[in-house]
mmCIF file of C-alpha atoms in Angstrom:
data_model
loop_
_atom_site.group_PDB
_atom_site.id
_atom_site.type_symbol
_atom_site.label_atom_id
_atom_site.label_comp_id
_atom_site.label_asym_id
_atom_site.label_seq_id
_atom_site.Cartn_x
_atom_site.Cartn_y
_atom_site.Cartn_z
ATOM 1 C CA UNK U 1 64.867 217.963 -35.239
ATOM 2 C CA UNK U 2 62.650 220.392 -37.386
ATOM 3 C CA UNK U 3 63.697 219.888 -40.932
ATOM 4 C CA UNK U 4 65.674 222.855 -42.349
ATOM 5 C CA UNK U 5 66.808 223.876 -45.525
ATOM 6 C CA UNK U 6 70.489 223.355 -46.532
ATOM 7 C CA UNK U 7 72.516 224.055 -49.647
ATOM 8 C CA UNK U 8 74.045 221.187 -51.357
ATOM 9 C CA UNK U 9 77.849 223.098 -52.018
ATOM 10 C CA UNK U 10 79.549 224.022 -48.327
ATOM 11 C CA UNK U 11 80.732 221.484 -47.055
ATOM 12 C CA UNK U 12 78.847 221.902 -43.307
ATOM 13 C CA UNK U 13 75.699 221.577 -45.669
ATOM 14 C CA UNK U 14 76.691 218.329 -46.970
ATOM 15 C CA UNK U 15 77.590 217.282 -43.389
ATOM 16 C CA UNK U 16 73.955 218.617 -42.070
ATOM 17 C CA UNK U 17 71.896 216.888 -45.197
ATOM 18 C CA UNK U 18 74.203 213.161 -44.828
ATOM 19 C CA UNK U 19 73.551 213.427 -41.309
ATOM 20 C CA UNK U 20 70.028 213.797 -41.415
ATOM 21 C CA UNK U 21 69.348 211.301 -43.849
ATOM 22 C CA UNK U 22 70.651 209.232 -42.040
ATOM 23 C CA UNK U 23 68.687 209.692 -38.559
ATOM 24 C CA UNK U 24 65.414 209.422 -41.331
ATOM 25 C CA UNK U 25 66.361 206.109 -42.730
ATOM 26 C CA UNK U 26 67.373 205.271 -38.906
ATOM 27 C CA UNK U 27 63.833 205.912 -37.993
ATOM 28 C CA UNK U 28 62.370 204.640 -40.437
ATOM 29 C CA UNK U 29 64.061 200.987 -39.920
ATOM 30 C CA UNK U 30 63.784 201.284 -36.175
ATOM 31 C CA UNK U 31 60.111 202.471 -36.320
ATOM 32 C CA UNK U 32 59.721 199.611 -39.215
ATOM 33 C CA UNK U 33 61.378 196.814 -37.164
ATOM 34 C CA UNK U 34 59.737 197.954 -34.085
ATOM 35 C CA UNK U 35 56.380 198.076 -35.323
ATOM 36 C CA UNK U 36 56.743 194.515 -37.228
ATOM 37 C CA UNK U 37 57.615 193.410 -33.843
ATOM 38 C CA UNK U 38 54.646 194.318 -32.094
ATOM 39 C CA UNK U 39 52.534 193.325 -34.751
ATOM 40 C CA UNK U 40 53.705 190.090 -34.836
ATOM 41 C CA UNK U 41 52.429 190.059 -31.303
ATOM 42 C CA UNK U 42 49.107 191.306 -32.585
ATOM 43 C CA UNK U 43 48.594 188.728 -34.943
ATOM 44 C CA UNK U 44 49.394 185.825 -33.126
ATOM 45 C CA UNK U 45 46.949 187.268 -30.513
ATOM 46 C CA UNK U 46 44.280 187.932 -33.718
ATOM 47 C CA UNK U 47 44.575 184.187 -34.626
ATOM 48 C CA UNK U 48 40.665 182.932 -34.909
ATOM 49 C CA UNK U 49 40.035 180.628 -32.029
ATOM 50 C CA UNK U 50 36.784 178.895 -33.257
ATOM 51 C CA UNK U 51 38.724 176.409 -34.787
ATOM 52 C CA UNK U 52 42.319 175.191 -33.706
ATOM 53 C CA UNK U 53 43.426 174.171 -37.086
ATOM 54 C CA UNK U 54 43.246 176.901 -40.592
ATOM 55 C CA UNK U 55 43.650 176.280 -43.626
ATOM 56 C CA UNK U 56 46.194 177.859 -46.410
ATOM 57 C CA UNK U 57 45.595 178.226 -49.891
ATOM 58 C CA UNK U 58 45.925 174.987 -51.004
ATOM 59 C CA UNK U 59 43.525 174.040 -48.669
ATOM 60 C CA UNK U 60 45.851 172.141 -46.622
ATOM 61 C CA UNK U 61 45.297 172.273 -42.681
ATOM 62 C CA UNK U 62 48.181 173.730 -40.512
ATOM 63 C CA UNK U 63 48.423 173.691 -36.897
ATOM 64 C CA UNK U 64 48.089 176.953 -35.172
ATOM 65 C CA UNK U 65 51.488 178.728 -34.311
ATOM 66 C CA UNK U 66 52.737 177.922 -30.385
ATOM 67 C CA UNK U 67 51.320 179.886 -28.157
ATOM 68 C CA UNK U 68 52.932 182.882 -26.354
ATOM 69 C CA UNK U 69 51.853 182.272 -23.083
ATOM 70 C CA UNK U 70 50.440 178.946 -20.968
ATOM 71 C CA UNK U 71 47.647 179.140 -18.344
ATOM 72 C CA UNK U 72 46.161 176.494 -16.076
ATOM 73 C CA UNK U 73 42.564 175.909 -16.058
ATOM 74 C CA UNK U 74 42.069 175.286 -12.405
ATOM 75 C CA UNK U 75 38.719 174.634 -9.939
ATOM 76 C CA UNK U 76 37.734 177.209 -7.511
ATOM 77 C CA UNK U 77 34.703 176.068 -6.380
ATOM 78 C CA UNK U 78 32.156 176.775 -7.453
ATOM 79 C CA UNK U 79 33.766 177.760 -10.791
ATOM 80 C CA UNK U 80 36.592 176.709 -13.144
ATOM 81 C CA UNK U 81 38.704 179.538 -13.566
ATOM 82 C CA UNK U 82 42.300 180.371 -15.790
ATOM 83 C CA UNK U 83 45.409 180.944 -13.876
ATOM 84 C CA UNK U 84 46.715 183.508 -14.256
ATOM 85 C CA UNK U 85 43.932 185.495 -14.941
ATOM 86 C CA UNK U 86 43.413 187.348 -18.714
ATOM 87 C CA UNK U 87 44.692 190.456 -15.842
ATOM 88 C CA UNK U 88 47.646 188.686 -15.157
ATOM 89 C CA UNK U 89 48.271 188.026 -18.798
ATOM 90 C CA UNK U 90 47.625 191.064 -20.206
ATOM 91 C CA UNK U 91 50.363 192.995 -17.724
ATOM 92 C CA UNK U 92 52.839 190.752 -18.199
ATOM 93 C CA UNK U 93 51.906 191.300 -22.610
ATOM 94 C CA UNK U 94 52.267 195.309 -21.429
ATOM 95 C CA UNK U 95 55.814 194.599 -19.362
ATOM 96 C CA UNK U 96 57.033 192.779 -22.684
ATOM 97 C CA UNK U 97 55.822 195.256 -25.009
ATOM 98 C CA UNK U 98 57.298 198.457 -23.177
ATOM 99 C CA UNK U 99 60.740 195.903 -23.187
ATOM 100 C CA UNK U 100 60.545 196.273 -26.605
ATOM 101 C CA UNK U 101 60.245 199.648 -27.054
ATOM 102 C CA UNK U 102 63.192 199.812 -24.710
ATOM 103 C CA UNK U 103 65.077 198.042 -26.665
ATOM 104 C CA UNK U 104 66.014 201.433 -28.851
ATOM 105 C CA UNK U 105 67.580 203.289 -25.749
ATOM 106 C CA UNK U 106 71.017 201.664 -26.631
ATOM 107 C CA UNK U 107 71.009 203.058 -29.895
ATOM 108 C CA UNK U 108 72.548 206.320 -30.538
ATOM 109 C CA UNK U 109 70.952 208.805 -32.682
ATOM 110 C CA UNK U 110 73.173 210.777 -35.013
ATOM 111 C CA UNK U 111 74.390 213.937 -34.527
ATOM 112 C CA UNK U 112 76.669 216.311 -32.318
ATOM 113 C CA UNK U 113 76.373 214.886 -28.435
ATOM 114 C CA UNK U 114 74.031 217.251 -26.356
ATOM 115 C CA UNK U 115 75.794 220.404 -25.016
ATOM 116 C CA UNK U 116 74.273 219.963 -21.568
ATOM 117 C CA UNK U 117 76.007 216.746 -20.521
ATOM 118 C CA UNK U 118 78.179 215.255 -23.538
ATOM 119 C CA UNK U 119 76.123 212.162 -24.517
ATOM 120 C CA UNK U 120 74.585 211.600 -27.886
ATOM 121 C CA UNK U 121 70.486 211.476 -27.559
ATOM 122 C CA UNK U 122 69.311 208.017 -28.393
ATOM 123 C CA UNK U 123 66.129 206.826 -31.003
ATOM 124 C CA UNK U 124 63.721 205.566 -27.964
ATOM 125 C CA UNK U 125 61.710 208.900 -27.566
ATOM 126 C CA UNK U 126 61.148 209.068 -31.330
ATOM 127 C CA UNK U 127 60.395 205.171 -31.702
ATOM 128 C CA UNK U 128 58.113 205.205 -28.866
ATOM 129 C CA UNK U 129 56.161 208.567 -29.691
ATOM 130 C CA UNK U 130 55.633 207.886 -32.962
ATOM 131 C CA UNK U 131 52.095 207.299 -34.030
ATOM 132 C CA UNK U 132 52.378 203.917 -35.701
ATOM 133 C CA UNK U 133 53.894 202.422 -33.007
ATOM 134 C CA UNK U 134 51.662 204.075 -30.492
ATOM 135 C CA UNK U 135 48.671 202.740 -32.371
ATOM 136 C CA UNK U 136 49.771 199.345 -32.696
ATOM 137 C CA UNK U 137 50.861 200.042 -28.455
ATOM 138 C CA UNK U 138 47.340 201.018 -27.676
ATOM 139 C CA UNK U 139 45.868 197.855 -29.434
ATOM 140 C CA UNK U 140 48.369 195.794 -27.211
ATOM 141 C CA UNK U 141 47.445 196.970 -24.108
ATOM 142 C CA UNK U 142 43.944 195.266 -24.535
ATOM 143 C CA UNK U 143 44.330 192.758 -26.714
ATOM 144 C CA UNK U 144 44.122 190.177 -23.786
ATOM 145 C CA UNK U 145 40.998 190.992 -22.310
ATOM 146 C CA UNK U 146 39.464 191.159 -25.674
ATOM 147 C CA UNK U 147 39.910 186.925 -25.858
ATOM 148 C CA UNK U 148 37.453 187.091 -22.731
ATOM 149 C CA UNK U 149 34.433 185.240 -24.649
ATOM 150 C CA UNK U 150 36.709 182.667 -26.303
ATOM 151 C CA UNK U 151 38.072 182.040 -22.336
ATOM 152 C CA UNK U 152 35.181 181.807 -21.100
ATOM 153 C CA UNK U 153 33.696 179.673 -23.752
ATOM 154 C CA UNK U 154 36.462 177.327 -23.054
ATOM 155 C CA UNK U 155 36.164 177.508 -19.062
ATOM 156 C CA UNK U 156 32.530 176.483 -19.828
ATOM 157 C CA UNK U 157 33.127 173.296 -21.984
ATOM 158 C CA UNK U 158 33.438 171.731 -18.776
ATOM 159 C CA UNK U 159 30.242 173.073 -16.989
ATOM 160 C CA UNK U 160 28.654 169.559 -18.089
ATOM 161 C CA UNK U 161 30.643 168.551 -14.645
ATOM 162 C CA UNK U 162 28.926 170.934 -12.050
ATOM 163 C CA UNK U 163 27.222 168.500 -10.461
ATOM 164 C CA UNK U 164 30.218 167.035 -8.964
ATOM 165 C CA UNK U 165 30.416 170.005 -6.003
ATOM 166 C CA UNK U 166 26.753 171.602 -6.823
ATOM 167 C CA UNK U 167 24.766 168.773 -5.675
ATOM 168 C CA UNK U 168 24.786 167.723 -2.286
ATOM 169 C CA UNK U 169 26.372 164.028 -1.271
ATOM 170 C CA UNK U 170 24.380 163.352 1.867
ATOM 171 C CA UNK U 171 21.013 164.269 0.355
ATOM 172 C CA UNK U 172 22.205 162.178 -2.954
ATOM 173 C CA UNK U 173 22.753 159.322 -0.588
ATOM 174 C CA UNK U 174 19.783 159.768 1.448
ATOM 175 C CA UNK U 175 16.997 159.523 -1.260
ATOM 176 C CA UNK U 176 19.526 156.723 -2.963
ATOM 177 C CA UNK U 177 19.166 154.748 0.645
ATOM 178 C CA UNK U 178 15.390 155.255 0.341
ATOM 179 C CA UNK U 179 14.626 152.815 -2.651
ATOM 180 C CA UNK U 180 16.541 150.317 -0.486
ATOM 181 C CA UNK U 181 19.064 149.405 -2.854
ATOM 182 C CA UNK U 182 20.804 145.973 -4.080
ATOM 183 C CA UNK U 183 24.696 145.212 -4.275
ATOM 184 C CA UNK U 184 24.006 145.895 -8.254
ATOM 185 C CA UNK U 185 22.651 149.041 -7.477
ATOM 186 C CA UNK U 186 25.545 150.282 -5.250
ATOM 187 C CA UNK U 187 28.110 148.869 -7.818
ATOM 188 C CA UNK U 188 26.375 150.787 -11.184
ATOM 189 C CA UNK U 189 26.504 154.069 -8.841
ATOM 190 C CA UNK U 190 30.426 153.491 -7.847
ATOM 191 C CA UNK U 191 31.092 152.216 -11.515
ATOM 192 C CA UNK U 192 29.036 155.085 -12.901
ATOM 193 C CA UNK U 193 31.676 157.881 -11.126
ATOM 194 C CA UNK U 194 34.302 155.456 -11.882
ATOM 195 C CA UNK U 195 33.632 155.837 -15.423
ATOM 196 C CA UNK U 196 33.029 159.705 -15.029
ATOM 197 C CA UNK U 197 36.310 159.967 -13.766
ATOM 198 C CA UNK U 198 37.974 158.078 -16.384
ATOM 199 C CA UNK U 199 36.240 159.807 -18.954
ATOM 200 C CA UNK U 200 37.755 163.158 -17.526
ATOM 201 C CA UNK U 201 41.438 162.178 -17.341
ATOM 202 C CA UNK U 202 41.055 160.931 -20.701
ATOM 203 C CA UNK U 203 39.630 164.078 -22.846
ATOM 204 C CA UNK U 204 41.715 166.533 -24.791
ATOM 205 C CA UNK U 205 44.495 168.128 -22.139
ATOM 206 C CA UNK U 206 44.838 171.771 -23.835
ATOM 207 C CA UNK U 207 42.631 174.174 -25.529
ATOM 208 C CA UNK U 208 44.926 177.090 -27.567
ATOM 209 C CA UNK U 209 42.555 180.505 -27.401
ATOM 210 C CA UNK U 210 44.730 182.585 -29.827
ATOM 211 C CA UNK U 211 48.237 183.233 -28.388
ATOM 212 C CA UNK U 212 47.590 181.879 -24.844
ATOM 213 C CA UNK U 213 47.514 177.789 -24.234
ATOM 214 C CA UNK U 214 45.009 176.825 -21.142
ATOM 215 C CA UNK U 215 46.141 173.772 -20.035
ATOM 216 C CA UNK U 216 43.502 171.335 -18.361
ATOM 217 C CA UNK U 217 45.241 168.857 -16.280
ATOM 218 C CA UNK U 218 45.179 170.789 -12.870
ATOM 219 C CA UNK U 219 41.019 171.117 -13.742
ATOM 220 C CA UNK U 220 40.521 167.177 -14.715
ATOM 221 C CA UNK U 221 42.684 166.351 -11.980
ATOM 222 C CA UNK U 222 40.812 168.329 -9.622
ATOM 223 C CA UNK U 223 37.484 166.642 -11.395
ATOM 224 C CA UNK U 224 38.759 163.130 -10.874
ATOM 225 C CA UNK U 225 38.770 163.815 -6.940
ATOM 226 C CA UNK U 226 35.561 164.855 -7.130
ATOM 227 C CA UNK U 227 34.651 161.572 -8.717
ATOM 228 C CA UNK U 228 36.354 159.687 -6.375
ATOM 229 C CA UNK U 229 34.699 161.548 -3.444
ATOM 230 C CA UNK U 230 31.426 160.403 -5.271
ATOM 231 C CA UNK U 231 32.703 157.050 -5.297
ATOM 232 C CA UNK U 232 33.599 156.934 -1.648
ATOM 233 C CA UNK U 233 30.590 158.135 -0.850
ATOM 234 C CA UNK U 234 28.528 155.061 -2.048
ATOM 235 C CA UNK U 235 31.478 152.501 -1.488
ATOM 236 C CA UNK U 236 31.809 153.709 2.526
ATOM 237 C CA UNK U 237 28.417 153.282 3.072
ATOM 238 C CA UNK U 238 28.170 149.719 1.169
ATOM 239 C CA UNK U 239 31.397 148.805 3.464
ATOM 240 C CA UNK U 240 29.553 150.095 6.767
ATOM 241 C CA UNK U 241 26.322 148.127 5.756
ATOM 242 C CA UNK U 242 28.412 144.762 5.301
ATOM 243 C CA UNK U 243 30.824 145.488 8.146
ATOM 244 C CA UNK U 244 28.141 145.013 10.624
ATOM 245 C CA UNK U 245 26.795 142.140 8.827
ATOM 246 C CA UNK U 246 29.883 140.326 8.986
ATOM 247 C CA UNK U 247 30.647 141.549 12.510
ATOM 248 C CA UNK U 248 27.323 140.114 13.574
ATOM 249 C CA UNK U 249 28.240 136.692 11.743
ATOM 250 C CA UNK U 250 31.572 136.662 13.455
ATOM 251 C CA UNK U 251 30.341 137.253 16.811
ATOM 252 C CA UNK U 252 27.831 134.759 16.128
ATOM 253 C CA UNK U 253 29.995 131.964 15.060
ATOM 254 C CA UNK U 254 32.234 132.857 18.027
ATOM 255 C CA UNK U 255 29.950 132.785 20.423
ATOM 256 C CA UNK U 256 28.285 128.750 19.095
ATOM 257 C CA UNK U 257 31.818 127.658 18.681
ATOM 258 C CA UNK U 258 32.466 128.807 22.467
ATOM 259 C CA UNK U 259 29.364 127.047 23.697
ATOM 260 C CA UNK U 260 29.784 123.970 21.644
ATOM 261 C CA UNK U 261 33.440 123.587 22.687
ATOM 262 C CA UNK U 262 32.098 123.247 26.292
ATOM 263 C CA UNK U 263 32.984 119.261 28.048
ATOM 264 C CA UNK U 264 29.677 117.543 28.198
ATOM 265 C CA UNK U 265 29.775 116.069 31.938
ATOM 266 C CA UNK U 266 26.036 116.356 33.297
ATOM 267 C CA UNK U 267 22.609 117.485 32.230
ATOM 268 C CA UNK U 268 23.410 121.097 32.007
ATOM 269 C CA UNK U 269 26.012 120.867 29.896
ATOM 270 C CA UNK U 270 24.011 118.717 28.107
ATOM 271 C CA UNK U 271 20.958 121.135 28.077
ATOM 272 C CA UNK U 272 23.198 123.939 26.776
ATOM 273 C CA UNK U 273 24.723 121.940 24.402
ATOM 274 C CA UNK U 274 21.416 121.249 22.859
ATOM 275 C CA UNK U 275 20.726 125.003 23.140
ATOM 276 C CA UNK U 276 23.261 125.445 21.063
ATOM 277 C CA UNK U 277 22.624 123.266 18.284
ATOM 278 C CA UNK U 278 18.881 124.725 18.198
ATOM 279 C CA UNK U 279 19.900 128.230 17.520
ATOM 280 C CA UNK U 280 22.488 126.608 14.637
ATOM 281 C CA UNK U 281 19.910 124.862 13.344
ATOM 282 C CA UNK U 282 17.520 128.327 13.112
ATOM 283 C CA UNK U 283 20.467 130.640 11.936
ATOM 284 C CA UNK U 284 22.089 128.337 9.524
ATOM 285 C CA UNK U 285 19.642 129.400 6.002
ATOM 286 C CA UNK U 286 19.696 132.988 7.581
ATOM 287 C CA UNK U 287 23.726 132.643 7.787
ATOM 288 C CA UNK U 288 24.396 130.945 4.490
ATOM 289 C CA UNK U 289 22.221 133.665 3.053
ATOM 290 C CA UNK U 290 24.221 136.601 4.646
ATOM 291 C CA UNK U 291 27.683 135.172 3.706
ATOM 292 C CA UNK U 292 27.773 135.182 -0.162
ATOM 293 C CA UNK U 293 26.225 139.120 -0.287
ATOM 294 C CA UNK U 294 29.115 139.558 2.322
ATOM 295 C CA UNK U 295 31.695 138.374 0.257
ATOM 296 C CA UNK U 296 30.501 139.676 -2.860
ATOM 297 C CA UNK U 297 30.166 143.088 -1.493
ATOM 298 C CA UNK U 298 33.398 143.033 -0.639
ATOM 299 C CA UNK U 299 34.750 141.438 -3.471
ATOM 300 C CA UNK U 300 32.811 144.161 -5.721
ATOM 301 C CA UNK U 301 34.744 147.027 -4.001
ATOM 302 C CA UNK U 302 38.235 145.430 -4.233
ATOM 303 C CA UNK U 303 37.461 145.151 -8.025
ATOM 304 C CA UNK U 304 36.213 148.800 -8.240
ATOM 305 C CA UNK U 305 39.974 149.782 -5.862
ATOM 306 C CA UNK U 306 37.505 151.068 -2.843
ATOM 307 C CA UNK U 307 39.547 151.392 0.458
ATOM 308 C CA UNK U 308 38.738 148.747 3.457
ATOM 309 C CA UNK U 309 40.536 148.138 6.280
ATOM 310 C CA UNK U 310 42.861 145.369 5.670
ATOM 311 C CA UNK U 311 41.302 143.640 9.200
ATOM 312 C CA UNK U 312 38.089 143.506 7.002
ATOM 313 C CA UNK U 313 39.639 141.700 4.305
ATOM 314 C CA UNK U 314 41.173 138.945 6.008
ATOM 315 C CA UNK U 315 37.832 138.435 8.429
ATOM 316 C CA UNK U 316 35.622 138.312 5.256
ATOM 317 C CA UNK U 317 38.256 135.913 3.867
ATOM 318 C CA UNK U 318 38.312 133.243 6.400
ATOM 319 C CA UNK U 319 34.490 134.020 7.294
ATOM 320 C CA UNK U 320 33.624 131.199 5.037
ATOM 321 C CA UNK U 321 36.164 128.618 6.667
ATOM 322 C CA UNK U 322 34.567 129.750 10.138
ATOM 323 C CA UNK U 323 31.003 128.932 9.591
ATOM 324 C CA UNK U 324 32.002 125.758 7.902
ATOM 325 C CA UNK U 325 34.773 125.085 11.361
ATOM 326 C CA UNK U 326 31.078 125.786 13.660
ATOM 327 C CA UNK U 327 29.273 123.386 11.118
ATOM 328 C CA UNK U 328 31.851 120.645 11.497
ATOM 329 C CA UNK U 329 32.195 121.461 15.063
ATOM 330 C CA UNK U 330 28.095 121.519 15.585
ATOM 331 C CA UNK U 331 27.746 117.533 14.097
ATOM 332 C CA UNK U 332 30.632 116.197 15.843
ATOM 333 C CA UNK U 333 29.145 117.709 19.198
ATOM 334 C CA UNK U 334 25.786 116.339 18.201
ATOM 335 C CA UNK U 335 27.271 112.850 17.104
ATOM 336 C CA UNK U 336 28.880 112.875 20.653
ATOM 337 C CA UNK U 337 25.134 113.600 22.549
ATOM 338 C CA UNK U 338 23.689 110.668 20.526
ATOM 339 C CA UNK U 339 26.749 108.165 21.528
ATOM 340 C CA UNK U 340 26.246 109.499 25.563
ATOM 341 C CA UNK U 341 22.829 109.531 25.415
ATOM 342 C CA UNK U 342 22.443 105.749 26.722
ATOM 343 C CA UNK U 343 24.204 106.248 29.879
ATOM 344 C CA UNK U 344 22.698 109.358 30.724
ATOM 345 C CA UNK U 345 19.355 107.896 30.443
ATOM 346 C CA UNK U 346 20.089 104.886 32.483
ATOM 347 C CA UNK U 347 21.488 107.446 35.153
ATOM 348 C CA UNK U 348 18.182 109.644 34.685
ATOM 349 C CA UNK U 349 16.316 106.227 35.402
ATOM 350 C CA UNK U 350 18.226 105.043 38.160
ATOM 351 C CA UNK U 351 18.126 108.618 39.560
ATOM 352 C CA UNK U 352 14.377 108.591 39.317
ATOM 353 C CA UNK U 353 14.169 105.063 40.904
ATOM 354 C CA UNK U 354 15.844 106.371 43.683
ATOM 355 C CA UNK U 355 13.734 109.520 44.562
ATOM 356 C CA UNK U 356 10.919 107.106 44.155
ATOM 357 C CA UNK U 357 12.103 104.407 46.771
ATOM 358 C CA UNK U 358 13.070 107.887 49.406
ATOM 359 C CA UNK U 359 9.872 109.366 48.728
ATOM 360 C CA UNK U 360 7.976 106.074 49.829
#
């Protein structure tokens, strides 16, 4: 109320002056606690962000006071961005702060009770009007935006990584397919996002920007996919390129170890036979050569933990045992031709004599 004058003898006076000393020193320690409150909230919010360790006094290093609030640094293509936004942060700092200041409506003020409806008037129209703790208020209610360069500084540490959805994967692979590249060169490109993406799950998981803590693992989990898409990329079309090799070698070996398995019982059989062993004999260097880049191929992407088929695995790891079954199978057929040769020639002979005798 408006101060008034007062004697110091009646006794009403006394009453009037004890009273309002006390709804002063009331205020003051309400106002006083209030506005150490909020600018505790300041401060932590104040806190230099350049570097996440101070020093006191003596020089000694302290770590920075935990953080009031925790955000996730997420990717939304084609940015990394905090969630919740500063926005997000800064109304839920506002909803706390005006808790605070409601925090005085339970306690009575002194005096008689108002006339109108019987209840004593409480402190949180004087607390909140006053002009220190509306100052310190006003402060508050941007103090969260105001971090927006030390966000976005942060946000940015990890624009080193744009490549991994700014460049386009089929054009990557199509001028990569161009220089007509080795098994070496496909493995350094798979163990080159391999190591990308282990670098990422392995770098600091926070950063603190004053009184808000952006975590990092939804971002550098979100990177390490990207990495592994990368890695597919190159490994699927390394698997597609040694598929159809091996498919052809399979269908190859297949197809001799059909012919050669054949009963020899007159010249055709005998003239396919032959056929057969001819085109072994051509395809064998061209076969041994394909075999080992097979299996190495294959072996390089089950030591980089690249997907293939499980069929795949177990043809390219009996593909060996079946070339060296058609090899096996190839000499024993030939071995047999040289052992029935005799009697087919003295047959081919006696055949001959007799078309010679009919024809005379």
């Amino acid at each position: 109320g408006k101060n008034q004058t007062r004697c110091t003898e009646c006794l009403p006076c006394c009453i009037f002056n004890v009273v309002q000393y006390f709804h002063s020193r009331s205020t003051e320690a309400l106002v006083k606690c209030t506005r150490n409150s909020l600018d505790a909230i300041r401060r932590r919010f104040l806190i230099s962000t350049a570097n996440q360790f101070m020093k006191s006094s003596r020089d000694q290093v302290q770590e920075p006071k935990p953080p009031l609030f925790k955000a996730d640094i997420c990717l939304a293509i084609p940015q990394t961005v905090m969630k919740p936004s500063l926005d997000d942060v800064q109304g839920c700092l506002n909803k706390a702060v005006q808790m605070l200041l409601q925090a005085c409506q339970t306690i009575k003020d002194w005096g008689k009770p108002d006339p109108e409806d019987g209840r004593h008037k409480v402190f949180w129209k004087a607390i909140s009007e006053h002009k220190d703790i509306q100052k310190v208020v006003i402060i508050l209610n941007t103090i969260v935006n105001s971090t927006i360069v030390e966000v976005n500084a942060a946000l940015s540490s990890f624009s080193n990584y744009n490549y991994l959805w700014q460049d386009n994967k089929d054009a990557e692979l199509e001028t990569f397919l161009k220089i007509d590249p080795t098994l070496s060169e496909f493995e350094a490109k798979i163990g080159y996002y391999e190591k990308e993406g282990a670098e990422i799950i392995g770098m600091s998981a926070d950063k603190q920007v004053g009184a808000i803590l952006m975590r990092s693992e939804p971002l550098r989990v979100a990177l390490k996919a990207e990495c592994d898409n990368w890695k597919n990329v190159y490994a699927t079309c390394l698997n597609q390129r040694v598929k159809t090799d091996m498919n052809d070698l399979i269908e190859f070996i297949n197809e001799m170890s059909k012919k050669l398995g054949r009963n020899i019982s007159d010249l055709d059989d005998v003239r396919n036979a032959m056929s057969a062993l001819s085109k072994m004999r051509e395809a064998e260097i061209k076969v041994d050569m394909t075999i080992g880049p097979v299996e190495e191929a294959y072996a390089m992407l089950s030591r980089h933990e690249c997907h293939v088929m499980r069929e795949e695995v177990e043809n390219v790891d009996t593909l060996q045992y079946r070339w060296t079954k058609v090899l096996s199978q190839s000499h024993k057929v030939q071995n047999h031709l040289l052992s029935i040769q005799p009697n087919f020639r003295k047959d081919l002979v006696n055949d001959i004599t007799i078309y010679r005798d009919t024809v005379d």
